[in-house]
Tab-separated table of C-alpha atoms in Angstrom:
chain	number	residue	atom	x	y	z
A	1	UNK	CA	0.000	0.000	0.000
A	2	UNK	CA	1.367	3.370	-0.991
A	3	UNK	CA	0.993	6.061	1.619
A	4	UNK	CA	1.658	9.550	0.410
A	5	UNK	CA	3.580	12.017	2.532
A	6	UNK	CA	0.365	13.983	3.054
A	7	UNK	CA	-1.465	10.917	4.394
A	8	UNK	CA	1.403	10.193	6.782
A	9	UNK	CA	1.150	13.725	8.200
A	10	UNK	CA	-2.570	13.529	8.974
A	11	UNK	CA	-3.401	13.320	12.672
A	12	UNK	CA	-6.682	11.740	13.680
A	13	UNK	CA	-8.255	14.253	16.060
A	14	UNK	CA	-11.578	12.442	15.954
A	15	UNK	CA	-14.807	13.947	14.723
A	16	UNK	CA	-14.296	17.675	14.336
A	17	UNK	CA	-15.755	20.552	12.441
A	18	UNK	CA	-14.043	20.279	9.015
A	19	UNK	CA	-12.593	23.809	9.151
A	20	UNK	CA	-11.237	23.185	12.666
A	21	UNK	CA	-9.685	19.913	11.534
A	22	UNK	CA	-8.096	21.627	8.534
A	23	UNK	CA	-6.567	24.333	10.736
A	24	UNK	CA	-5.206	21.719	13.152
A	25	UNK	CA	-3.761	19.612	10.312
A	26	UNK	CA	-2.065	22.708	8.862
A	27	UNK	CA	-0.719	23.548	12.322
A	28	UNK	CA	0.761	20.085	12.783
A	29	UNK	CA	2.633	20.391	9.486
A	30	UNK	CA	3.671	24.002	10.169
A	31	UNK	CA	5.076	23.149	13.618
A	32	UNK	CA	8.057	21.409	12.028
A	33	UNK	CA	9.329	24.577	10.362
A	34	UNK	CA	7.329	27.557	11.646
A	35	UNK	CA	6.206	27.400	15.256
A	36	UNK	CA	4.637	30.865	15.189
A	37	UNK	CA	2.473	29.848	12.242
A	38	UNK	CA	1.498	26.618	14.003
A	39	UNK	CA	0.572	28.595	17.112
A	40	UNK	CA	-1.544	30.968	15.034
A	41	UNK	CA	-3.341	28.115	13.270
A	42	UNK	CA	-4.087	26.331	16.551
A	43	UNK	CA	-5.373	29.575	18.076
A	44	UNK	CA	-7.610	30.111	15.036
A	45	UNK	CA	-9.026	26.607	15.487
A	46	UNK	CA	-9.701	27.280	19.155
A	47	UNK	CA	-11.394	30.606	18.403
A	48	UNK	CA	-13.540	28.944	15.730
A	49	UNK	CA	-14.726	26.072	17.939
A	50	UNK	CA	-13.902	26.620	21.635
A	51	UNK	CA	-16.032	23.604	22.540
A	52	UNK	CA	-13.640	21.286	20.671
A	53	UNK	CA	-10.908	19.838	22.884
A	54	UNK	CA	-8.248	19.107	20.256
A	55	UNK	CA	-7.162	22.755	19.795
A	56	UNK	CA	-6.464	23.045	23.532
A	57	UNK	CA	-4.342	19.900	23.339
A	58	UNK	CA	-2.362	21.179	20.355
A	59	UNK	CA	-1.713	24.517	22.013
A	60	UNK	CA	-0.654	23.231	25.410
A	61	UNK	CA	1.493	20.551	23.845
A	62	UNK	CA	3.471	22.869	21.528
A	63	UNK	CA	3.878	25.511	24.228
A	64	UNK	CA	5.184	22.910	26.650
A	65	UNK	CA	7.702	21.805	24.011
A	66	UNK	CA	8.681	25.430	23.345
A	67	UNK	CA	9.155	26.140	27.037
A	68	UNK	CA	6.236	28.606	27.267
A	69	UNK	CA	5.121	26.847	30.408
A	70	UNK	CA	2.905	29.583	31.860
A	71	UNK	CA	0.912	29.799	28.634
A	72	UNK	CA	0.809	25.997	28.315
A	73	UNK	CA	-0.571	25.724	31.851
A	74	UNK	CA	-3.209	28.391	31.181
A	75	UNK	CA	-4.412	26.709	27.985
A	76	UNK	CA	-4.378	23.274	29.613
A	77	UNK	CA	-6.473	24.607	32.501
A	78	UNK	CA	-8.955	26.133	30.050
A	79	UNK	CA	-9.165	22.872	28.105
A	80	UNK	CA	-9.617	20.872	31.275
A	81	UNK	CA	-12.423	23.196	32.354
A	82	UNK	CA	-14.187	22.687	29.015
A	83	UNK	CA	-13.675	18.915	29.219
A	84	UNK	CA	-15.119	18.709	32.726
A	85	UNK	CA	-18.102	20.783	31.621
A	86	UNK	CA	-18.735	18.363	28.784
A	87	UNK	CA	-18.210	15.323	31.024
A	88	UNK	CA	-20.590	16.668	33.650
A	89	UNK	CA	-17.828	16.693	36.253
A	90	UNK	CA	-17.061	19.462	38.760
A	91	UNK	CA	-14.409	21.866	37.476
A	92	UNK	CA	-12.371	21.327	40.663
A	93	UNK	CA	-10.303	18.145	40.183
A	94	UNK	CA	-10.460	17.505	43.945
A	95	UNK	CA	-14.196	16.858	43.489
A	96	UNK	CA	-13.827	14.475	40.526
A	97	UNK	CA	-15.311	11.019	40.920
A	98	UNK	CA	-13.009	8.379	42.350
A	99	UNK	CA	-12.027	5.698	39.857
A	100	UNK	CA	-13.610	7.626	37.042
A	101	UNK	CA	-14.651	5.594	34.025
A	102	UNK	CA	-12.900	7.550	31.311
A	103	UNK	CA	-11.986	5.373	28.369
A	104	UNK	CA	-12.575	8.159	25.860
A	105	UNK	CA	-14.271	11.475	25.320
A	106	UNK	CA	-14.163	14.562	27.528
A	107	UNK	CA	-13.630	12.694	30.808
A	108	UNK	CA	-10.490	11.055	29.450
A	109	UNK	CA	-9.341	14.406	28.055
A	110	UNK	CA	-9.756	15.933	31.534
A	111	UNK	CA	-7.651	13.182	33.123
A	112	UNK	CA	-5.036	13.351	30.374
A	113	UNK	CA	-4.829	17.124	30.684
A	114	UNK	CA	-4.392	16.908	34.455
A	115	UNK	CA	-1.484	14.568	33.722
A	116	UNK	CA	-0.084	17.183	31.335
A	117	UNK	CA	-0.513	19.865	33.996
A	118	UNK	CA	1.402	17.650	36.429
A	119	UNK	CA	4.291	17.539	33.968
A	120	UNK	CA	4.108	21.279	33.293
A	121	UNK	CA	4.159	22.004	37.031
A	122	UNK	CA	7.227	19.792	37.450
A	123	UNK	CA	8.942	21.697	34.642
A	124	UNK	CA	8.015	24.995	36.352
A	125	UNK	CA	9.555	23.739	39.601
A	126	UNK	CA	6.206	23.545	41.368
A	127	UNK	CA	6.673	20.046	42.716
A	128	UNK	CA	4.002	20.276	45.418
A	129	UNK	CA	1.343	21.301	42.899
A	130	UNK	CA	2.445	18.469	40.602
A	131	UNK	CA	2.174	16.027	43.498
A	132	UNK	CA	-1.332	17.269	44.329
A	133	UNK	CA	-2.386	16.635	40.725
A	134	UNK	CA	-0.767	13.201	40.743
A	135	UNK	CA	-2.588	12.334	43.978
A	136	UNK	CA	-5.880	13.222	42.292
A	137	UNK	CA	-4.974	11.062	39.314
A	138	UNK	CA	-4.036	8.132	41.562
A	139	UNK	CA	-7.570	8.253	42.949
A	140	UNK	CA	-9.451	9.015	39.725
A	141	UNK	CA	-7.373	6.757	37.445
A	142	UNK	CA	-5.770	4.111	39.681
A	143	UNK	CA	-4.774	1.925	36.714
A	144	UNK	CA	-2.875	4.824	35.149
A	145	UNK	CA	-4.713	4.603	31.841
A	146	UNK	CA	-3.708	8.151	30.856
A	147	UNK	CA	-0.038	7.555	31.616
A	148	UNK	CA	0.283	9.608	34.792
A	149	UNK	CA	2.498	6.989	36.467
A	150	UNK	CA	5.402	8.034	34.219
A	151	UNK	CA	5.023	11.604	35.467
A	152	UNK	CA	4.933	10.294	39.030
A	153	UNK	CA	8.255	8.515	38.392
A	154	UNK	CA	9.690	11.768	37.046
A	155	UNK	CA	8.473	13.560	40.153
A	156	UNK	CA	10.183	10.960	42.321
A	157	UNK	CA	13.385	11.299	40.299
A	158	UNK	CA	13.439	7.691	39.142
A	159	UNK	CA	13.287	8.380	35.398
């Protein structure tokens, strides 16, 4: 089977508004050579459809990679707030259901984003905040389905 370069670059963000998906796909490609353009495209996607979770993910991920940790944390927090709204969860992670069933959808995005925030807080030197987030994840996702146990190992200095 021949896979063109364009097909290999496509990221499956799930069901999205076509224009939002197009902006995100362009941003993924642009990130390799023009991070400012990627940032602009991801921000356009978020402005177009703020209820979609993928633009938040793209923005907090690239800003974490670029070292813009304050901005990454802000966007992640906004995305997590939107995800909890959609999941019907309280916005305060301390009030999230224990052993949350979150195999996909907004609940999983909320858990995954809290994991990302744990990592961002570690990078910002806010170890206590990271530990608080990891404690929440240990209760809400005891199996570690969103990968938070790796961040916990980082926090403990074993990775």
